[in-house]
Amino acid sequence: MSAGASSGTGSSSSGSSGDAYQQSAFQYIRFGRYREALNALQNCTKKDARWYYLSALANDGLGNSVTALEHIRKAVSMEPDNLQYLQMLQQIEHGGVHYRQQ
């Protein structure tokens, strides 16, 4: 198959240009629309660390804590030096995100 139109070198840097579906999922998550985020993620062709991170956020938002924990652990295993993923892993392990910070 072809390499794709948008120069697919993508150096795993948490996707600046990233997959369009991941970008959509991120926006849905920002506005608390977790089901729509998961629907967008289902259309992604690649399941990289960012995909698992976003899926963990959306699943956590929907109360699917087992899937959320599984997916954030997968993201961390793929990018063990990513502090954002590590912080999210700690938050999910300690009772979910749901913005307990403030």
Short mmCIF file of N, CA, C and O in Angstrom, two decimals:
data_model
loop_
_atom_site.label_atom_id
_atom_site.label_comp_id
_atom_site.label_asym_id
_atom_site.label_seq_id
_atom_site.Cartn_x
_atom_site.Cartn_y
_atom_site.Cartn_z
N MET A 1 0.83 -1.19 0.00
CA MET A 1 0.00 0.00 0.00
C MET A 1 0.87 1.26 0.00
O MET A 1 2.03 1.21 0.33
N SER A 2 0.31 2.38 -0.31
CA SER A 2 1.09 3.61 -0.42
C SER A 2 1.41 4.20 0.95
O SER A 2 0.78 3.91 1.94
N ALA A 3 2.37 5.07 0.98
CA ALA A 3 2.84 5.67 2.23
C ALA A 3 1.86 6.69 2.79
O ALA A 3 2.01 7.13 3.90
N GLY A 4 0.89 7.11 2.03
CA GLY A 4 -0.07 8.09 2.51
C GLY A 4 0.33 9.49 2.11
O GLY A 4 1.48 9.77 1.85
N ALA A 5 -0.63 10.38 2.11
CA ALA A 5 -0.39 11.71 1.58
C ALA A 5 0.41 12.61 2.51
O ALA A 5 1.26 13.34 2.08
N SER A 6 0.16 12.54 3.81
CA SER A 6 0.73 13.55 4.69
C SER A 6 2.03 13.11 5.34
O SER A 6 2.09 12.92 6.54
N SER A 7 3.06 12.93 4.56
CA SER A 7 4.41 12.57 4.99
C SER A 7 4.45 11.82 6.31
O SER A 7 4.65 12.39 7.36
N GLY A 8 4.26 10.54 6.26
CA GLY A 8 4.07 9.73 7.45
C GLY A 8 5.33 9.36 8.20
O GLY A 8 5.44 8.24 8.63
N THR A 9 6.25 10.28 8.38
CA THR A 9 7.43 9.96 9.16
C THR A 9 7.13 9.92 10.65
O THR A 9 7.78 9.22 11.38
N GLY A 10 6.18 10.69 11.10
CA GLY A 10 5.67 10.75 12.46
C GLY A 10 6.57 10.23 13.55
O GLY A 10 6.44 9.11 13.99
N SER A 11 7.46 11.01 14.06
CA SER A 11 8.44 10.56 15.04
C SER A 11 7.88 10.51 16.46
O SER A 11 8.36 11.20 17.33
N SER A 12 6.83 9.79 16.67
CA SER A 12 6.28 9.46 17.98
C SER A 12 6.34 10.60 19.01
O SER A 12 6.40 10.35 20.19
N SER A 13 6.32 11.83 18.58
CA SER A 13 6.41 12.95 19.51
C SER A 13 5.02 13.40 19.96
O SER A 13 4.69 14.56 19.87
N SER A 14 4.22 12.45 20.42
CA SER A 14 2.87 12.74 20.87
C SER A 14 2.08 13.48 19.79
O SER A 14 1.22 14.30 20.06
N GLY A 15 2.39 13.17 18.56
CA GLY A 15 1.67 13.54 17.36
C GLY A 15 1.32 14.99 17.17
O GLY A 15 0.17 15.36 17.32
N SER A 16 2.26 15.82 16.79
CA SER A 16 1.91 17.20 16.51
C SER A 16 0.93 17.26 15.35
O SER A 16 -0.11 17.90 15.43
N SER A 17 1.23 16.55 14.26
CA SER A 17 0.25 16.50 13.18
C SER A 17 -0.70 15.34 13.39
O SER A 17 -1.85 15.40 13.01
N GLY A 18 -0.23 14.27 14.04
CA GLY A 18 -1.07 13.16 14.49
C GLY A 18 -2.19 12.74 13.57
O GLY A 18 -2.42 13.33 12.54
N ASP A 19 -2.87 11.74 13.94
CA ASP A 19 -4.02 11.24 13.22
C ASP A 19 -5.19 12.20 13.42
O ASP A 19 -5.44 12.64 14.54
N ALA A 20 -5.92 12.50 12.36
CA ALA A 20 -7.05 13.42 12.46
C ALA A 20 -8.10 12.91 13.44
O ALA A 20 -8.72 13.69 14.16
N TYR A 21 -8.28 11.61 13.49
CA TYR A 21 -9.25 11.04 14.43
C TYR A 21 -8.79 11.22 15.88
O TYR A 21 -9.60 11.45 16.77
N GLN A 22 -7.48 11.14 16.10
CA GLN A 22 -6.96 11.38 17.44
C GLN A 22 -7.17 12.84 17.83
O GLN A 22 -7.50 13.14 18.98
N GLN A 23 -6.98 13.73 16.88
CA GLN A 23 -7.21 15.16 17.15
C GLN A 23 -8.67 15.39 17.52
O GLN A 23 -8.97 16.11 18.47
N SER A 24 -9.58 14.77 16.80
CA SER A 24 -11.01 14.89 17.10
C SER A 24 -11.31 14.33 18.48
O SER A 24 -12.04 14.93 19.27
N ALA A 25 -10.76 13.15 18.76
CA ALA A 25 -10.99 12.51 20.06
C ALA A 25 -10.51 13.42 21.19
O ALA A 25 -11.20 13.57 22.21
N PHE A 26 -9.34 14.03 21.01
CA PHE A 26 -8.80 14.94 22.02
C PHE A 26 -9.77 16.10 22.28
O PHE A 26 -10.03 16.45 23.43
N GLN A 27 -10.32 16.67 21.22
CA GLN A 27 -11.27 17.78 21.37
C GLN A 27 -12.54 17.32 22.09
O GLN A 27 -13.05 18.02 22.97
N TYR A 28 -13.04 16.15 21.72
CA TYR A 28 -14.23 15.62 22.40
C TYR A 28 -13.96 15.44 23.90
O TYR A 28 -14.79 15.76 24.74
N ILE A 29 -12.79 14.90 24.23
CA ILE A 29 -12.44 14.67 25.63
C ILE A 29 -12.39 15.99 26.39
O ILE A 29 -12.88 16.10 27.51
N ARG A 30 -11.82 17.02 25.75
CA ARG A 30 -11.74 18.34 26.39
C ARG A 30 -13.10 18.85 26.81
O ARG A 30 -13.23 19.58 27.79
N PHE A 31 -14.13 18.50 26.03
CA PHE A 31 -15.48 18.99 26.31
C PHE A 31 -16.35 17.95 27.00
O PHE A 31 -17.57 18.11 27.06
N GLY A 32 -15.72 16.88 27.50
CA GLY A 32 -16.47 15.87 28.25
C GLY A 32 -17.35 14.97 27.41
O GLY A 32 -18.25 14.32 27.94
N ARG A 33 -17.09 14.92 26.12
CA ARG A 33 -17.91 14.09 25.22
C ARG A 33 -17.15 12.79 24.95
O ARG A 33 -16.62 12.56 23.88
N TYR A 34 -17.12 11.94 25.98
CA TYR A 34 -16.26 10.75 25.97
C TYR A 34 -16.72 9.68 24.99
O TYR A 34 -15.90 9.03 24.36
N ARG A 35 -18.02 9.51 24.84
CA ARG A 35 -18.51 8.50 23.90
C ARG A 35 -18.12 8.86 22.46
O ARG A 35 -17.69 8.02 21.69
N GLU A 36 -18.25 10.15 22.12
CA GLU A 36 -17.85 10.61 20.79
C GLU A 36 -16.35 10.43 20.60
O GLU A 36 -15.89 10.09 19.50
N ALA A 37 -15.59 10.64 21.66
CA ALA A 37 -14.14 10.45 21.59
C ALA A 37 -13.81 9.00 21.26
O ALA A 37 -12.97 8.73 20.38
N LEU A 38 -14.47 8.07 21.93
CA LEU A 38 -14.23 6.65 21.64
C LEU A 38 -14.64 6.29 20.22
O LEU A 38 -13.97 5.51 19.54
N ASN A 39 -15.74 6.88 19.76
CA ASN A 39 -16.16 6.63 18.37
C ASN A 39 -15.10 7.12 17.38
O ASN A 39 -14.80 6.44 16.40
N ALA A 40 -14.53 8.29 17.64
CA ALA A 40 -13.48 8.81 16.77
C ALA A 40 -12.25 7.90 16.80
O ALA A 40 -11.65 7.61 15.76
N LEU A 41 -11.90 7.43 17.99
CA LEU A 41 -10.72 6.56 18.11
C LEU A 41 -10.90 5.23 17.38
O LEU A 41 -9.93 4.65 16.90
N GLN A 42 -12.13 4.77 17.28
CA GLN A 42 -12.38 3.52 16.57
C GLN A 42 -11.99 3.63 15.09
O GLN A 42 -11.71 2.62 14.45
N ASN A 43 -11.99 4.84 14.57
CA ASN A 43 -11.65 5.06 13.16
C ASN A 43 -10.15 5.20 12.90
O ASN A 43 -9.73 5.29 11.75
N CYS A 44 -9.35 5.25 13.96
CA CYS A 44 -7.90 5.40 13.80
C CYS A 44 -7.30 4.16 13.17
O CYS A 44 -7.64 3.04 13.53
N THR A 45 -6.36 4.39 12.27
CA THR A 45 -5.67 3.28 11.63
C THR A 45 -4.48 2.79 12.44
O THR A 45 -4.11 1.64 12.36
N LYS A 46 -3.90 3.69 13.24
CA LYS A 46 -2.76 3.29 14.06
C LYS A 46 -3.12 3.39 15.54
O LYS A 46 -3.79 4.33 15.96
N LYS A 47 -2.67 2.42 16.30
CA LYS A 47 -2.88 2.45 17.74
C LYS A 47 -1.53 2.62 18.41
O LYS A 47 -0.89 1.67 18.82
N ASP A 48 -1.10 3.89 18.47
CA ASP A 48 0.17 4.21 19.09
C ASP A 48 -0.07 4.57 20.56
O ASP A 48 -1.19 4.44 21.06
N ALA A 49 0.96 5.01 21.24
CA ALA A 49 0.84 5.33 22.66
C ALA A 49 -0.20 6.43 22.89
O ALA A 49 -0.98 6.36 23.85
N ARG A 50 -0.24 7.42 22.01
CA ARG A 50 -1.21 8.51 22.17
C ARG A 50 -2.64 7.98 22.04
O ARG A 50 -3.54 8.43 22.74
N TRP A 51 -2.86 7.03 21.14
CA TRP A 51 -4.18 6.42 20.97
C TRP A 51 -4.62 5.78 22.29
O TRP A 51 -5.74 5.99 22.76
N TYR A 52 -3.73 5.02 22.90
CA TYR A 52 -4.06 4.36 24.16
C TYR A 52 -4.28 5.38 25.29
O TYR A 52 -5.15 5.19 26.14
N TYR A 53 -3.51 6.44 25.26
CA TYR A 53 -3.68 7.51 26.26
C TYR A 53 -5.07 8.14 26.12
O TYR A 53 -5.80 8.29 27.11
N LEU A 54 -5.43 8.52 24.91
CA LEU A 54 -6.73 9.14 24.68
C LEU A 54 -7.87 8.18 25.01
O LEU A 54 -8.88 8.58 25.61
N SER A 55 -7.69 6.92 24.65
CA SER A 55 -8.71 5.93 24.97
C SER A 55 -8.87 5.78 26.49
O SER A 55 -9.99 5.65 26.99
N ALA A 56 -7.75 5.82 27.19
CA ALA A 56 -7.81 5.74 28.66
C ALA A 56 -8.58 6.93 29.24
O ALA A 56 -9.41 6.75 30.13
N LEU A 57 -8.32 8.12 28.71
CA LEU A 57 -9.03 9.31 29.20
C LEU A 57 -10.53 9.18 28.97
O LEU A 57 -11.34 9.45 29.86
N ALA A 58 -10.91 8.78 27.75
CA ALA A 58 -12.33 8.67 27.41
C ALA A 58 -13.00 7.56 28.23
O ALA A 58 -14.10 7.75 28.76
N ASN A 59 -12.34 6.43 28.34
CA ASN A 59 -12.93 5.33 29.12
C ASN A 59 -13.05 5.70 30.59
O ASN A 59 -14.05 5.38 31.24
N ASP A 60 -12.06 6.40 31.12
CA ASP A 60 -12.14 6.85 32.50
C ASP A 60 -13.32 7.81 32.68
O ASP A 60 -14.05 7.73 33.66
N GLY A 61 -13.49 8.70 31.72
CA GLY A 61 -14.60 9.65 31.78
C GLY A 61 -15.96 8.97 31.77
O GLY A 61 -16.92 9.47 32.37
N LEU A 62 -16.04 7.82 31.13
CA LEU A 62 -17.29 7.06 31.08
C LEU A 62 -17.44 6.09 32.24
O LEU A 62 -18.45 5.40 32.33
N GLY A 63 -16.43 6.02 33.09
CA GLY A 63 -16.51 5.12 34.23
C GLY A 63 -16.03 3.71 33.94
O GLY A 63 -16.22 2.80 34.76
N ASN A 64 -15.42 3.51 32.77
CA ASN A 64 -14.87 2.20 32.41
C ASN A 64 -13.46 2.08 32.97
O ASN A 64 -12.48 2.09 32.23
N SER A 65 -13.35 1.94 34.28
CA SER A 65 -12.05 2.05 34.92
C SER A 65 -11.10 0.90 34.57
O SER A 65 -9.89 1.11 34.50
N VAL A 66 -11.62 -0.29 34.34
CA VAL A 66 -10.75 -1.42 34.01
C VAL A 66 -10.08 -1.19 32.65
O VAL A 66 -8.86 -1.32 32.51
N THR A 67 -10.88 -0.79 31.66
CA THR A 67 -10.33 -0.50 30.33
C THR A 67 -9.40 0.70 30.38
O THR A 67 -8.34 0.70 29.75
N ALA A 68 -9.78 1.73 31.12
CA ALA A 68 -8.94 2.92 31.25
C ALA A 68 -7.57 2.56 31.81
O ALA A 68 -6.54 2.98 31.27
N LEU A 69 -7.55 1.77 32.85
CA LEU A 69 -6.28 1.37 33.47
C LEU A 69 -5.45 0.52 32.52
O LEU A 69 -4.23 0.73 32.38
N GLU A 70 -6.11 -0.40 31.84
CA GLU A 70 -5.41 -1.26 30.87
C GLU A 70 -4.77 -0.42 29.76
O GLU A 70 -3.61 -0.63 29.39
N HIS A 71 -5.51 0.56 29.25
CA HIS A 71 -5.02 1.36 28.14
C HIS A 71 -3.94 2.35 28.55
O HIS A 71 -2.99 2.58 27.79
N ILE A 72 -4.05 2.93 29.75
CA ILE A 72 -2.99 3.85 30.17
C ILE A 72 -1.71 3.07 30.46
O ILE A 72 -0.61 3.55 30.19
N ARG A 73 -1.83 1.86 30.97
CA ARG A 73 -0.64 1.03 31.18
C ARG A 73 0.02 0.69 29.86
O ARG A 73 1.25 0.67 29.76
N LYS A 74 -0.78 0.45 28.83
CA LYS A 74 -0.25 0.15 27.50
C LYS A 74 0.49 1.39 26.95
O LYS A 74 1.58 1.27 26.39
N ALA A 75 -0.10 2.57 27.11
CA ALA A 75 0.54 3.81 26.65
C ALA A 75 1.88 4.00 27.34
O ALA A 75 2.88 4.33 26.69
N VAL A 76 1.92 3.78 28.65
CA VAL A 76 3.16 3.94 29.41
C VAL A 76 4.19 2.91 28.97
O VAL A 76 5.38 3.22 28.85
N SER A 77 3.76 1.69 28.68
CA SER A 77 4.72 0.67 28.24
C SER A 77 5.31 1.01 26.87
O SER A 77 6.45 0.67 26.59
N MET A 78 4.54 1.72 26.04
CA MET A 78 5.02 2.11 24.72
C MET A 78 5.92 3.34 24.78
O MET A 78 6.83 3.48 23.96
N GLU A 79 5.65 4.25 25.70
CA GLU A 79 6.45 5.47 25.88
C GLU A 79 6.72 5.68 27.37
O GLU A 79 6.11 6.55 28.00
N PRO A 80 7.63 4.89 27.94
CA PRO A 80 7.85 4.93 29.39
C PRO A 80 8.40 6.25 29.92
O PRO A 80 8.31 6.50 31.12
N ASP A 81 8.95 7.10 29.07
CA ASP A 81 9.50 8.38 29.52
C ASP A 81 8.51 9.54 29.39
O ASP A 81 8.87 10.68 29.69
N ASN A 82 7.28 9.26 28.97
CA ASN A 82 6.29 10.32 28.78
C ASN A 82 5.64 10.65 30.13
O ASN A 82 4.86 9.87 30.67
N LEU A 83 5.99 11.81 30.68
CA LEU A 83 5.50 12.20 32.01
C LEU A 83 3.99 12.36 32.04
O LEU A 83 3.35 12.06 33.06
N GLN A 84 3.41 12.83 30.95
CA GLN A 84 1.96 13.00 30.90
C GLN A 84 1.26 11.65 31.08
O GLN A 84 0.29 11.54 31.83
N TYR A 85 1.78 10.62 30.42
CA TYR A 85 1.19 9.29 30.53
C TYR A 85 1.40 8.72 31.93
O TYR A 85 0.49 8.12 32.51
N LEU A 86 2.59 8.94 32.50
CA LEU A 86 2.87 8.46 33.85
C LEU A 86 1.97 9.11 34.89
O LEU A 86 1.46 8.45 35.80
N GLN A 87 1.75 10.41 34.74
CA GLN A 87 0.87 11.12 35.67
C GLN A 87 -0.57 10.60 35.55
O GLN A 87 -1.25 10.41 36.56
N MET A 88 -1.01 10.36 34.32
CA MET A 88 -2.36 9.85 34.12
C MET A 88 -2.50 8.45 34.71
O MET A 88 -3.52 8.12 35.30
N LEU A 89 -1.47 7.63 34.57
CA LEU A 89 -1.48 6.30 35.16
C LEU A 89 -1.68 6.39 36.67
O LEU A 89 -2.52 5.70 37.24
N GLN A 90 -0.94 7.29 37.32
CA GLN A 90 -1.08 7.47 38.76
C GLN A 90 -2.48 7.93 39.13
O GLN A 90 -3.08 7.44 40.09
N GLN A 91 -3.03 8.86 38.36
CA GLN A 91 -4.37 9.37 38.66
C GLN A 91 -5.42 8.28 38.50
O GLN A 91 -6.31 8.16 39.34
N ILE A 92 -5.32 7.50 37.43
CA ILE A 92 -6.32 6.45 37.21
C ILE A 92 -6.18 5.35 38.27
O ILE A 92 -7.18 4.85 38.78
N GLU A 93 -4.95 5.02 38.61
CA GLU A 93 -4.74 4.00 39.64
C GLU A 93 -5.29 4.45 40.99
O GLU A 93 -5.69 3.63 41.80
N HIS A 94 -5.33 5.75 41.21
CA HIS A 94 -5.78 6.27 42.50
C HIS A 94 -7.19 6.84 42.43
O HIS A 94 -7.49 7.84 43.06
N GLY A 95 -8.03 6.25 41.63
CA GLY A 95 -9.45 6.59 41.69
C GLY A 95 -10.01 7.42 40.56
O GLY A 95 -11.08 7.98 40.70
N GLY A 96 -9.33 7.52 39.45
CA GLY A 96 -9.91 8.19 38.30
C GLY A 96 -9.52 9.64 38.19
O GLY A 96 -9.10 10.27 39.15
N VAL A 97 -9.68 10.16 37.00
CA VAL A 97 -9.28 11.52 36.69
C VAL A 97 -10.26 12.52 37.27
O VAL A 97 -9.95 13.26 38.17
N HIS A 98 -11.41 12.56 36.76
CA HIS A 98 -12.52 13.47 37.10
C HIS A 98 -12.10 14.74 37.84
O HIS A 98 -12.73 15.16 38.78
N TYR A 99 -11.01 15.28 37.42
CA TYR A 99 -10.52 16.57 37.88
C TYR A 99 -10.69 16.80 39.37
O TYR A 99 -11.38 17.70 39.82
N ARG A 100 -10.02 15.97 40.14
CA ARG A 100 -10.04 16.08 41.59
C ARG A 100 -9.07 17.15 42.06
O ARG A 100 -9.05 17.51 43.23
N GLN A 101 -8.29 17.68 41.15
CA GLN A 101 -7.22 18.60 41.53
C GLN A 101 -7.75 19.89 42.16
O GLN A 101 -7.13 20.45 43.03
N GLN A 102 -8.89 20.39 41.70
CA GLN A 102 -9.36 21.66 42.24
C GLN A 102 -10.68 21.57 42.91
O GLN A 102 -11.51 20.84 42.76
#
